[in-house]
Coordinates of N, CA and C in Angstrom, one line a residue:
X24 N 101.8 76.6 133.8 CA 101.5 77.3 132.6 C 102.0 76.7 131.3
X25 N 103.3 76.2 131.4 CA 103.9 75.6 130.2 C 103.1 74.3 129.8
X26 N 102.6 73.6 130.8 CA 101.8 72.4 130.5 C 100.6 72.8 129.8
X27 N 99.9 73.9 130.2 CA 98.7 74.3 129.5 C 99.0 74.7 128.1
X28 N 100.1 75.4 127.9 CA 100.5 75.8 126.5 C 100.7 74.6 125.6
X29 N 101.4 73.6 126.2 CA 101.7 72.4 125.4 C 100.4 71.7 125.0
X30 N 99.4 71.6 125.9 CA 98.2 71.0 125.6 C 97.5 71.7 124.5
X31 N 97.4 73.1 124.6 CA 96.8 73.9 123.5 C 97.5 73.6 122.2
X32 N 98.8 73.7 122.2 CA 99.5 73.5 120.9 C 99.3 72.1 120.3
X33 N 99.4 71.1 121.1 CA 99.2 69.7 120.6 C 97.8 69.5 120.1
X34 N 96.8 70.1 120.8 CA 95.4 70.0 120.4 C 95.2 70.7 119.0
X35 N 95.8 71.8 118.8 CA 95.7 72.5 117.5 C 96.3 71.7 116.4
X36 N 97.3 71.0 116.6 CA 98.0 70.2 115.6 C 97.0 69.1 115.0
X37 N 96.0 68.8 115.8 CA 95.0 67.8 115.3 C 94.3 68.3 114.0
X38 N 94.3 69.6 113.8 CA 93.6 70.1 112.6 C 94.5 70.0 111.4
X39 N 95.7 69.6 111.5 CA 96.6 69.5 110.4 C 96.5 68.1 109.8
X40 N 96.2 68.1 108.5 CA 96.1 66.8 107.7 C 97.1 66.7 106.6
X41 N 97.3 65.5 106.2 CA 98.3 65.2 105.1 C 98.0 66.1 103.9
X42 N 99.1 66.6 103.3 CA 99.0 67.4 102.1 C 98.7 68.9 102.3
X43 N 98.5 69.3 103.5 CA 98.2 70.7 103.8 C 99.4 71.6 103.7
X44 N 99.1 72.9 103.4 CA 100.1 74.0 103.6 C 99.7 74.6 104.9
X45 N 100.7 74.7 105.8 CA 100.5 75.1 107.2 C 101.3 76.3 107.6
X46 N 100.6 77.3 108.2 CA 101.2 78.5 108.7 C 101.7 78.1 110.1
X47 N 103.0 78.4 110.4 CA 103.6 78.0 111.7 C 103.8 79.3 112.5
X48 N 103.1 79.5 113.5 CA 103.1 80.7 114.3 C 104.4 80.9 115.2
X49 N 104.4 82.0 115.8 CA 105.5 82.4 116.7 C 105.1 82.6 118.1
X50 N 105.9 82.3 119.0 CA 105.6 82.5 120.4 C 105.6 81.3 121.3
X51 N 105.4 81.4 122.6 CA 105.6 80.4 123.5 C 104.6 79.2 123.4
X52 N 103.4 79.5 123.0 CA 102.4 78.5 122.8 C 102.5 77.9 121.4
X53 N 102.6 78.7 120.4 CA 102.8 78.2 119.0 C 104.0 77.3 118.9
X54 N 105.0 77.5 119.8 CA 106.2 76.7 119.8 C 105.8 75.2 119.9
X55 N 104.9 74.9 120.8 CA 104.5 73.5 121.0 C 103.7 72.9 119.8
X56 N 103.0 73.8 119.1 CA 102.3 73.3 117.9 C 103.4 72.9 116.9
X57 N 104.4 73.8 116.7 CA 105.4 73.5 115.7 C 106.2 72.2 116.1
X58 N 106.5 72.0 117.4 CA 107.1 70.8 117.8 C 106.3 69.6 117.5
X59 N 105.0 69.7 117.7 CA 104.1 68.5 117.4 C 104.1 68.2 115.9
X60 N 104.1 69.2 115.1 CA 104.1 69.0 113.6 C 105.4 68.3 113.3
X61 N 106.5 68.7 113.9 CA 107.8 68.1 113.6 C 107.7 66.6 114.1
X62 N 107.1 66.3 115.2 CA 107.0 65.0 115.7 C 106.2 64.1 114.8
X63 N 105.1 64.6 114.3 CA 104.2 63.9 113.4 C 104.9 63.6 112.0
X64 N 105.7 64.5 111.6 CA 106.4 64.3 110.3 C 107.4 63.1 110.5
X65 N 108.1 63.2 111.7 CA 109.1 62.1 111.9 C 108.5 60.8 112.3
X66 N 107.5 60.8 113.1 CA 107.0 59.5 113.6 C 105.8 59.0 112.8
X67 N 105.0 59.8 112.2 CA 103.8 59.4 111.5 C 103.9 59.5 110.0
X68 N 105.0 60.2 109.5 CA 105.1 60.4 108.1 C 104.2 61.5 107.5
X69 N 103.8 62.4 108.4 CA 102.9 63.5 107.9 C 103.6 64.3 106.8
X70 N 102.8 64.6 105.8 CA 103.3 65.3 104.6 C 102.7 66.6 104.5
X71 N 103.4 67.7 104.9 CA 102.9 69.0 104.9 C 104.1 70.0 104.5
X72 N 103.7 71.2 104.1 CA 104.6 72.3 103.8 C 104.3 73.4 104.8
X73 N 105.4 73.9 105.4 CA 105.2 75.0 106.4 C 105.5 76.3 105.8
X74 N 104.8 77.3 106.3 CA 105.1 78.7 106.0 C 105.3 79.4 107.4
X75 N 106.4 80.0 107.6 CA 106.8 80.5 108.9 C 106.4 82.0 109.1
X76 N 106.3 82.4 110.3 CA 105.9 83.8 110.7 C 107.1 84.6 111.3
X77 N 108.3 84.0 111.4 CA 109.4 84.7 112.0 C 110.7 83.9 111.7
X78 N 111.8 84.6 111.9 CA 113.1 83.9 111.7 C 113.3 82.9 112.9
X79 N 112.7 83.2 114.0 CA 112.8 82.2 115.1 C 112.0 80.9 114.8
X80 N 110.8 81.0 114.2 CA 110.1 79.8 113.9 C 110.7 79.1 112.7
X81 N 111.3 79.9 111.8 CA 112.0 79.2 110.7 C 113.2 78.3 111.2
X82 N 113.9 78.9 112.1 CA 115.0 78.1 112.7 C 114.5 76.8 113.4
X83 N 113.4 77.0 114.1 CA 112.8 75.8 114.8 C 112.3 74.8 113.8
X84 N 111.6 75.2 112.8 CA 111.0 74.3 111.8 C 112.1 73.6 111.1
X85 N 113.2 74.3 110.7 CA 114.3 73.6 110.0 C 115.0 72.6 110.9
X86 N 115.1 72.9 112.2 CA 115.7 71.9 113.1 C 114.9 70.7 113.3
X87 N 113.6 70.8 113.0 CA 112.7 69.6 113.1 C 112.4 68.9 111.8
X88 N 113.0 69.4 110.7 CA 112.9 68.8 109.4 C 111.5 69.1 108.8
X89 N 110.9 70.2 109.1 CA 109.6 70.6 108.5 C 110.0 71.3 107.1
X90 N 109.5 70.7 106.0 CA 109.7 71.4 104.7 C 109.0 72.8 104.7
X91 N 109.7 73.8 104.1 CA 109.2 75.1 104.2 C 109.1 75.7 102.8
X92 N 108.2 76.7 102.6 CA 108.1 77.5 101.4 C 107.9 78.9 101.9
X93 N 108.2 79.9 101.0 CA 108.0 81.3 101.3 C 106.5 81.6 101.1
X94 N 106.0 82.6 101.8 CA 104.6 83.0 101.6 C 104.4 83.5 100.2
X95 N 105.4 84.0 99.5 CA 105.3 84.5 98.2 C 105.2 83.3 97.2
X96 N 105.4 82.1 97.6 CA 105.4 81.0 96.6 C 104.1 80.2 96.7
X97 N 103.2 80.6 97.6 CA 101.9 79.9 97.7 C 100.7 80.8 97.5
X98 N 99.6 80.3 97.1 CA 98.4 81.1 96.9 C 97.5 81.1 98.2
X99 N 97.3 80.0 98.8 CA 96.5 79.9 100.0 C 97.2 79.0 101.1
X100 N 96.9 79.2 102.3 CA 97.3 78.4 103.4 C 96.1 77.7 104.0
X101 N 96.2 76.4 104.2 CA 95.1 75.6 104.7 C 94.7 75.9 106.1
X102 N 95.7 75.9 107.0 CA 95.5 76.2 108.4 C 96.8 76.9 108.9
X103 N 96.6 77.9 109.8 CA 97.7 78.6 110.5 C 97.3 78.5 112.0
X104 N 98.3 78.2 112.8 CA 98.1 78.1 114.2 C 99.2 79.1 114.8
X105 N 98.7 80.0 115.6 CA 99.5 81.0 116.2 C 99.0 81.3 117.6
X106 N 99.8 82.0 118.4 CA 99.4 82.5 119.7 C 98.8 83.8 119.7
X107 N 98.4 84.4 120.8 CA 97.9 85.7 120.9 C 98.1 86.2 122.3
X108 N 98.3 87.5 122.4 CA 98.6 88.1 123.7 C 97.3 88.5 124.5
X109 N 96.2 88.8 123.8 CA 94.9 89.1 124.4 C 93.9 88.7 123.3
X110 N 92.7 88.1 123.8 CA 91.6 87.8 122.9 C 90.3 88.2 123.6
X111 N 89.5 89.0 122.9 CA 88.2 89.4 123.5 C 87.1 88.5 123.1
X112 N 85.9 88.8 123.5 CA 84.7 87.9 123.3 C 84.3 88.0 121.8
X113 N 84.7 89.0 121.1 CA 84.3 89.2 119.7 C 85.4 88.6 118.8
X114 N 86.4 87.9 119.3 CA 87.5 87.3 118.6 C 88.4 88.3 117.9
X115 N 88.4 89.5 118.5 CA 89.5 90.4 118.2 C 90.6 90.1 119.1
X116 N 91.9 90.4 118.7 CA 93.0 90.1 119.5 C 94.2 91.1 119.3
X117 N 95.1 91.0 120.3 CA 96.3 91.7 120.2 C 97.4 90.7 120.1
X118 N 98.3 90.9 119.1 CA 99.4 90.0 118.8 C 100.7 90.9 118.6
X119 N 101.8 90.3 118.8 CA 103.0 91.1 118.5 C 103.9 91.2 119.7
X120 N 103.6 90.5 120.8 CA 104.4 90.6 122.0 C 105.8 90.0 121.7
X121 N 105.9 89.1 120.7 CA 107.2 88.6 120.3 C 107.9 89.4 119.2
X122 N 107.2 90.4 118.7 CA 107.8 91.2 117.7 C 107.6 90.8 116.3
X123 N 106.7 89.8 116.0 CA 106.6 89.2 114.7 C 105.2 89.6 114.0
X124 N 104.6 90.6 114.5 CA 103.2 90.9 114.1 C 103.0 91.1 112.6
X125 N 104.0 91.7 111.9 CA 103.8 92.0 110.5 C 103.8 90.6 109.7
X126 N 104.8 89.8 110.0 CA 104.9 88.5 109.3 C 103.7 87.6 109.7
X127 N 103.3 87.7 110.9 CA 102.1 86.9 111.4 C 100.9 87.3 110.6
X128 N 100.7 88.6 110.4 CA 99.5 89.1 109.7 C 99.5 88.7 108.2
X129 N 100.8 88.8 107.6 CA 100.9 88.4 106.2 C 100.6 87.0 106.0
X130 N 101.0 86.1 106.9 CA 100.7 84.7 106.8 C 99.2 84.4 107.1
X131 N 98.6 85.1 108.1 CA 97.2 84.9 108.4 C 96.3 85.3 107.3
X132 N 96.6 86.3 106.5 CA 95.7 86.9 105.5 C 95.2 85.8 104.5
X133 N 96.1 85.0 103.9 CA 95.6 84.0 102.9 C 95.2 82.7 103.5
X134 N 95.0 82.6 104.8 CA 94.7 81.4 105.5 C 93.2 81.1 105.6
X135 N 92.9 79.8 105.2 CA 91.5 79.4 105.3 C 91.0 79.2 106.7
X136 N 91.8 78.5 107.5 CA 91.4 78.2 108.9 C 92.4 78.7 109.8
X137 N 92.1 79.9 110.4 CA 93.1 80.6 111.3 C 92.8 80.3 112.7
X138 N 93.7 79.7 113.5 CA 93.5 79.2 114.8 C 94.5 79.9 115.8
X139 N 94.0 80.3 116.9 CA 94.9 80.8 118.0 C 94.9 79.8 119.1
X140 N 96.1 79.6 119.7 CA 96.2 78.8 120.9 C 96.7 79.6 122.0
X141 N 95.9 79.6 123.1 CA 96.2 80.5 124.2 C 96.0 79.8 125.6
X142 N 96.5 80.3 126.6 CA 96.1 79.8 128.0 C 95.0 80.8 128.4
X143 N 94.2 80.4 129.4 CA 93.0 81.1 129.8 C 93.3 82.5 130.3
X144 N 94.5 82.8 130.7 CA 94.8 84.2 131.1 C 94.8 85.2 130.0
X145 N 94.8 84.7 128.8 CA 94.8 85.7 127.6 C 93.4 86.1 127.2
X146 N 92.4 85.5 127.8 CA 91.0 85.8 127.4 C 90.5 87.0 128.3
X147 N 90.1 88.1 127.6 CA 89.7 89.3 128.3 C 88.4 89.8 127.8
X148 N 87.8 90.7 128.6 CA 86.5 91.3 128.2 C 86.8 92.5 127.2
X149 N 87.8 93.2 127.5 CA 88.2 94.4 126.6 C 89.7 94.4 126.4
X150 N 90.1 94.6 125.1 CA 91.5 94.6 124.8 C 92.2 95.9 125.3
X151 N 93.5 95.8 125.6 CA 94.2 97.1 125.9 C 95.1 97.0 127.1
X152 N 94.9 96.1 128.0 CA 95.8 96.0 129.1 C 97.2 95.6 128.7
X153 N 97.2 94.7 127.7 CA 98.5 94.3 127.1 C 98.9 95.5 126.1
X154 N 100.1 95.9 126.2 CA 100.5 97.0 125.3 C 100.4 96.7 123.8
X155 N 99.9 97.6 123.1 CA 99.6 97.3 121.6 C 100.9 97.6 120.8
X156 N 101.5 96.6 120.1 CA 102.6 96.9 119.3 C 102.2 97.5 118.0
X157 N 103.0 98.5 117.6 CA 102.8 99.2 116.3 C 104.2 99.1 115.6
X158 N 104.3 98.4 114.4 CA 105.5 98.4 113.7 C 105.6 99.5 112.8
X159 N 106.7 100.3 112.9 CA 106.9 101.5 112.1 C 108.3 101.5 111.4
X160 N 108.3 102.2 110.2 CA 109.6 102.3 109.5 C 110.5 103.1 110.4
X161 N 111.8 102.9 110.2 CA 112.8 103.6 111.1 C 112.8 105.1 110.7
X162 N 112.7 105.4 109.4 CA 112.7 106.8 109.0 C 111.5 107.5 109.5
X163 N 111.6 108.5 110.3 CA 110.4 109.3 110.8 C 109.8 108.7 112.0
X164 N 110.4 107.7 112.6 CA 109.9 107.0 113.8 C 109.7 107.9 115.0
X165 N 110.7 108.9 115.1 CA 110.6 109.8 116.2 C 109.4 110.7 116.1
X166 N 109.1 111.1 114.9 CA 107.9 112.0 114.6 C 106.6 111.2 115.0
X167 N 106.5 109.9 114.6 CA 105.4 109.1 114.9 C 105.3 109.0 116.4
X168 N 106.4 108.8 117.1 CA 106.4 108.7 118.6 C 105.8 109.9 119.2
X169 N 106.2 111.1 118.7 CA 105.6 112.3 119.2 C 104.1 112.5 118.9
X170 N 103.7 112.0 117.8 CA 102.3 112.0 117.5 C 101.5 111.1 118.5
X171 N 102.0 109.9 118.7 CA 101.4 109.0 119.7 C 101.3 109.7 121.1
X172 N 102.4 110.3 121.4 CA 102.5 111.0 122.7 C 101.5 112.1 122.9
X173 N 101.3 112.9 121.8 CA 100.3 114.0 121.8 C 98.9 113.5 121.9
X174 N 98.7 112.3 121.4 CA 97.3 111.7 121.4 C 97.0 111.0 122.7
X175 N 98.0 110.9 123.6 CA 97.8 110.3 124.9 C 97.9 108.8 124.9
X176 N 98.7 108.3 123.9 CA 98.7 106.8 123.8 C 99.9 106.2 124.6
X177 N 100.6 107.0 125.3 CA 101.7 106.5 126.2 C 102.6 105.5 125.5
X178 N 103.3 106.0 124.4 CA 104.2 105.2 123.6 C 105.5 104.9 124.3
X179 N 106.1 103.8 123.9 CA 107.5 103.5 124.2 C 108.1 102.7 123.1
X180 N 109.4 103.1 122.8 CA 110.1 102.2 121.8 C 110.5 100.9 122.4
X181 N 110.2 99.8 121.7 CA 110.6 98.5 122.3 C 112.1 98.4 122.2
X182 N 112.7 97.9 123.3 CA 114.2 97.7 123.3 C 114.5 96.3 123.7
X183 N 115.7 95.9 123.2 CA 116.2 94.6 123.6 C 117.7 94.7 123.9
X184 N 118.1 94.3 125.0 CA 119.5 94.4 125.4 C 120.0 95.8 125.4
X185 N 119.1 96.8 125.8 CA 119.5 98.2 125.9 C 119.5 99.0 124.6
X186 N 119.1 98.3 123.5 CA 119.0 99.1 122.2 C 117.7 98.8 121.6
X187 N 117.3 99.7 120.7 CA 116.0 99.5 120.0 C 115.9 98.2 119.3
X188 N 114.8 97.6 119.6 CA 114.5 96.3 118.9 C 114.2 96.5 117.4
X189 N 114.8 95.7 116.6 CA 114.5 95.7 115.2 C 113.9 94.4 114.7
X190 N 112.8 94.5 114.0 CA 112.0 93.3 113.6 C 112.7 92.6 112.5
X191 N 112.2 91.4 112.1 CA 112.8 90.7 111.0 C 112.7 91.5 109.7
X192 N 111.8 92.4 109.6 CA 111.6 93.3 108.4 C 112.3 94.6 108.6
X193 N 113.2 94.7 109.6 CA 114.1 95.8 109.8 C 113.3 97.1 110.2
X194 N 112.2 97.0 110.9 CA 111.5 98.1 111.4 C 111.6 98.2 112.9
X195 N 111.2 99.4 113.5 CA 111.0 99.5 114.9 C 109.6 99.1 115.4
X196 N 109.5 98.9 116.7 CA 108.2 98.7 117.3 C 108.0 99.8 118.3
X197 N 106.9 100.5 118.2 CA 106.4 101.4 119.3 C 105.2 100.7 120.0
X198 N 105.4 100.5 121.3 CA 104.3 99.9 122.1 C 103.4 101.0 122.7
X199 N 102.1 100.8 122.6 CA 101.2 101.8 123.1 C 100.5 101.3 124.4
X200 N 100.7 102.0 125.5 CA 100.1 101.5 126.7 C 98.8 102.2 126.9
X201 N 97.7 101.6 126.4 CA 96.4 102.2 126.3 C 95.5 101.9 127.4
X202 N 95.7 100.8 128.1 CA 94.8 100.4 129.2 C 93.5 99.8 128.7
X203 N 92.9 100.4 127.7 CA 91.6 99.9 127.2 C 91.4 100.4 125.8
X204 N 90.9 99.5 124.9 CA 90.6 99.9 123.5 C 89.1 99.6 123.3
X205 N 88.4 100.7 123.3 CA 86.9 100.5 123.2 C 86.4 100.0 121.9
X206 N 87.1 100.5 120.8 CA 86.7 100.1 119.5 C 87.9 99.6 118.7
X207 N 88.3 98.3 118.8 CA 89.5 97.9 118.1 C 89.5 98.1 116.6
X208 N 88.4 97.9 116.0 CA 88.3 98.1 114.5 C 88.6 99.5 114.1
X209 N 88.0 100.5 114.8 CA 88.2 101.9 114.4 C 89.6 102.3 114.8
X210 N 90.1 101.8 115.9 CA 91.5 102.2 116.3 C 92.5 101.6 115.3
X211 N 92.3 100.4 114.9 CA 93.2 99.8 113.9 C 93.2 100.6 112.6
X212 N 92.0 101.0 112.2 CA 92.0 101.8 111.0 C 92.7 103.1 111.1
X213 N 92.6 103.7 112.3 CA 93.3 105.0 112.6 C 94.8 104.8 112.5
X214 N 95.3 103.8 113.1 CA 96.7 103.5 113.1 C 97.2 103.3 111.7
X215 N 96.5 102.4 110.9 CA 96.9 102.0 109.6 C 97.0 103.2 108.7
X216 N 96.2 104.2 108.9 CA 96.1 105.4 108.1 C 97.3 106.4 108.3
X217 N 98.1 106.2 109.4 CA 99.2 107.1 109.7 C 100.4 106.7 108.9
X218 N 100.9 107.7 108.2 CA 102.1 107.5 107.3 C 103.3 107.1 108.2
X219 N 104.0 106.0 107.8 CA 105.1 105.4 108.6 C 104.7 104.2 109.4
X220 N 103.4 104.0 109.6 CA 103.0 102.8 110.3 C 102.9 101.7 109.3
X221 N 103.7 100.6 109.5 CA 103.7 99.5 108.6 C 102.5 98.5 108.9
X222 N 102.4 98.2 110.2 CA 101.3 97.4 110.7 C 101.1 97.5 112.2
X223 N 99.9 97.1 112.6 CA 99.6 97.2 114.1 C 99.3 95.8 114.6
X224 N 99.3 95.6 115.9 CA 99.0 94.3 116.5 C 97.6 94.0 116.7
X225 N 96.7 94.8 116.2 CA 95.2 94.4 116.4 C 94.9 93.5 115.2
X226 N 94.5 92.3 115.6 CA 94.0 91.3 114.6 C 92.5 91.2 114.8
X227 N 91.8 92.0 114.0 CA 90.4 92.1 114.2 C 89.6 91.2 113.2
X228 N 88.7 90.4 113.8 CA 87.9 89.5 112.9 C 88.6 88.6 112.0
X229 N 89.8 88.2 112.3 CA 90.6 87.3 111.5 C 90.5 85.9 111.9
X230 N 90.5 85.6 113.2 CA 90.6 84.3 113.7 C 89.2 83.6 113.7
X231 N 89.1 82.3 113.4 CA 87.8 81.6 113.4 C 87.7 80.5 114.5
X232 N 88.9 80.3 115.2 CA 88.9 79.3 116.2 C 89.9 79.6 117.2
X233 N 89.6 79.6 118.5 CA 90.5 79.8 119.6 C 90.5 78.6 120.5
X234 N 91.7 78.0 120.7 CA 91.9 76.9 121.6 C 92.4 77.4 122.9
X235 N 91.6 77.2 124.0 CA 92.0 77.8 125.3 C 92.3 76.7 126.2
X236 N 93.5 76.7 126.8 CA 93.9 75.7 127.8 C 93.8 76.3 129.2
X237 N 93.1 75.7 130.1 CA 92.9 76.2 131.4 C 93.0 75.1 132.4
X238 N 92.8 75.4 133.7 CA 93.0 74.4 134.7 C 91.9 73.3 134.6
X239 N 90.8 73.6 133.9 CA 89.7 72.6 133.8 C 89.8 71.9 132.5
X240 N 90.9 72.1 131.7 CA 91.1 71.4 130.5 C 91.1 72.4 129.3
X241 N 90.8 71.8 128.1 CA 90.9 72.6 126.9 C 89.5 72.9 126.4
X242 N 89.3 74.2 126.0 CA 88.0 74.6 125.4 C 88.3 75.0 123.9
X243 N 87.5 74.7 123.0 CA 87.6 75.1 121.6 C 86.5 76.1 121.3
X244 N 86.8 77.4 121.1 CA 85.8 78.4 120.9 C 85.8 78.7 119.4
X245 N 84.6 78.8 118.8 CA 84.5 79.0 117.3 C 83.7 80.3 117.1
X246 N 84.2 81.1 116.1 CA 83.5 82.3 115.8 C 82.2 82.0 115.1

């Protein structure tokens, strides 16, 4: 599996050209993309500016000598490469398994060429088997939890080391165990309208290219 992830990440790095502003994703597959950008800077003299999607990726990029800017200091991003937890045939996806969904979506929004790198196990017919992360402000989080419970969304607060997980933006994550999401767009709109919800892990109609690594090699799917 790690070999497949590396192939996908390295393949995605081929879309990065000199002079670009590049969104650097978070997660186990995007890790290899960031590593490859670092290698190209060191060995090929690639000249790019990175915009990161999490504190973890920031630390990785800095260790590799990738020059960085804040998303607030740029107008557009040429290409962003990130992972995904599930991707359906309509190119809707679930992200946020690593807890960085808010920053990932902020970086994805001004991106011209948004690419996901996944292994073939992430491709699904219908979203929802992977728990849907919802990032919520800490104040009133218990009330939101009870609302999700009443709606039958099977919520659980994400924890790490026995305590509630806190995102880079100092919010909680409530994971919804839905099983199946029949209409990701409508459900995303419903969640976003709830007071206290900062962002959800449905990335609907945002990605234009998915690089899928599998036992038979790499496939590049385009929207």
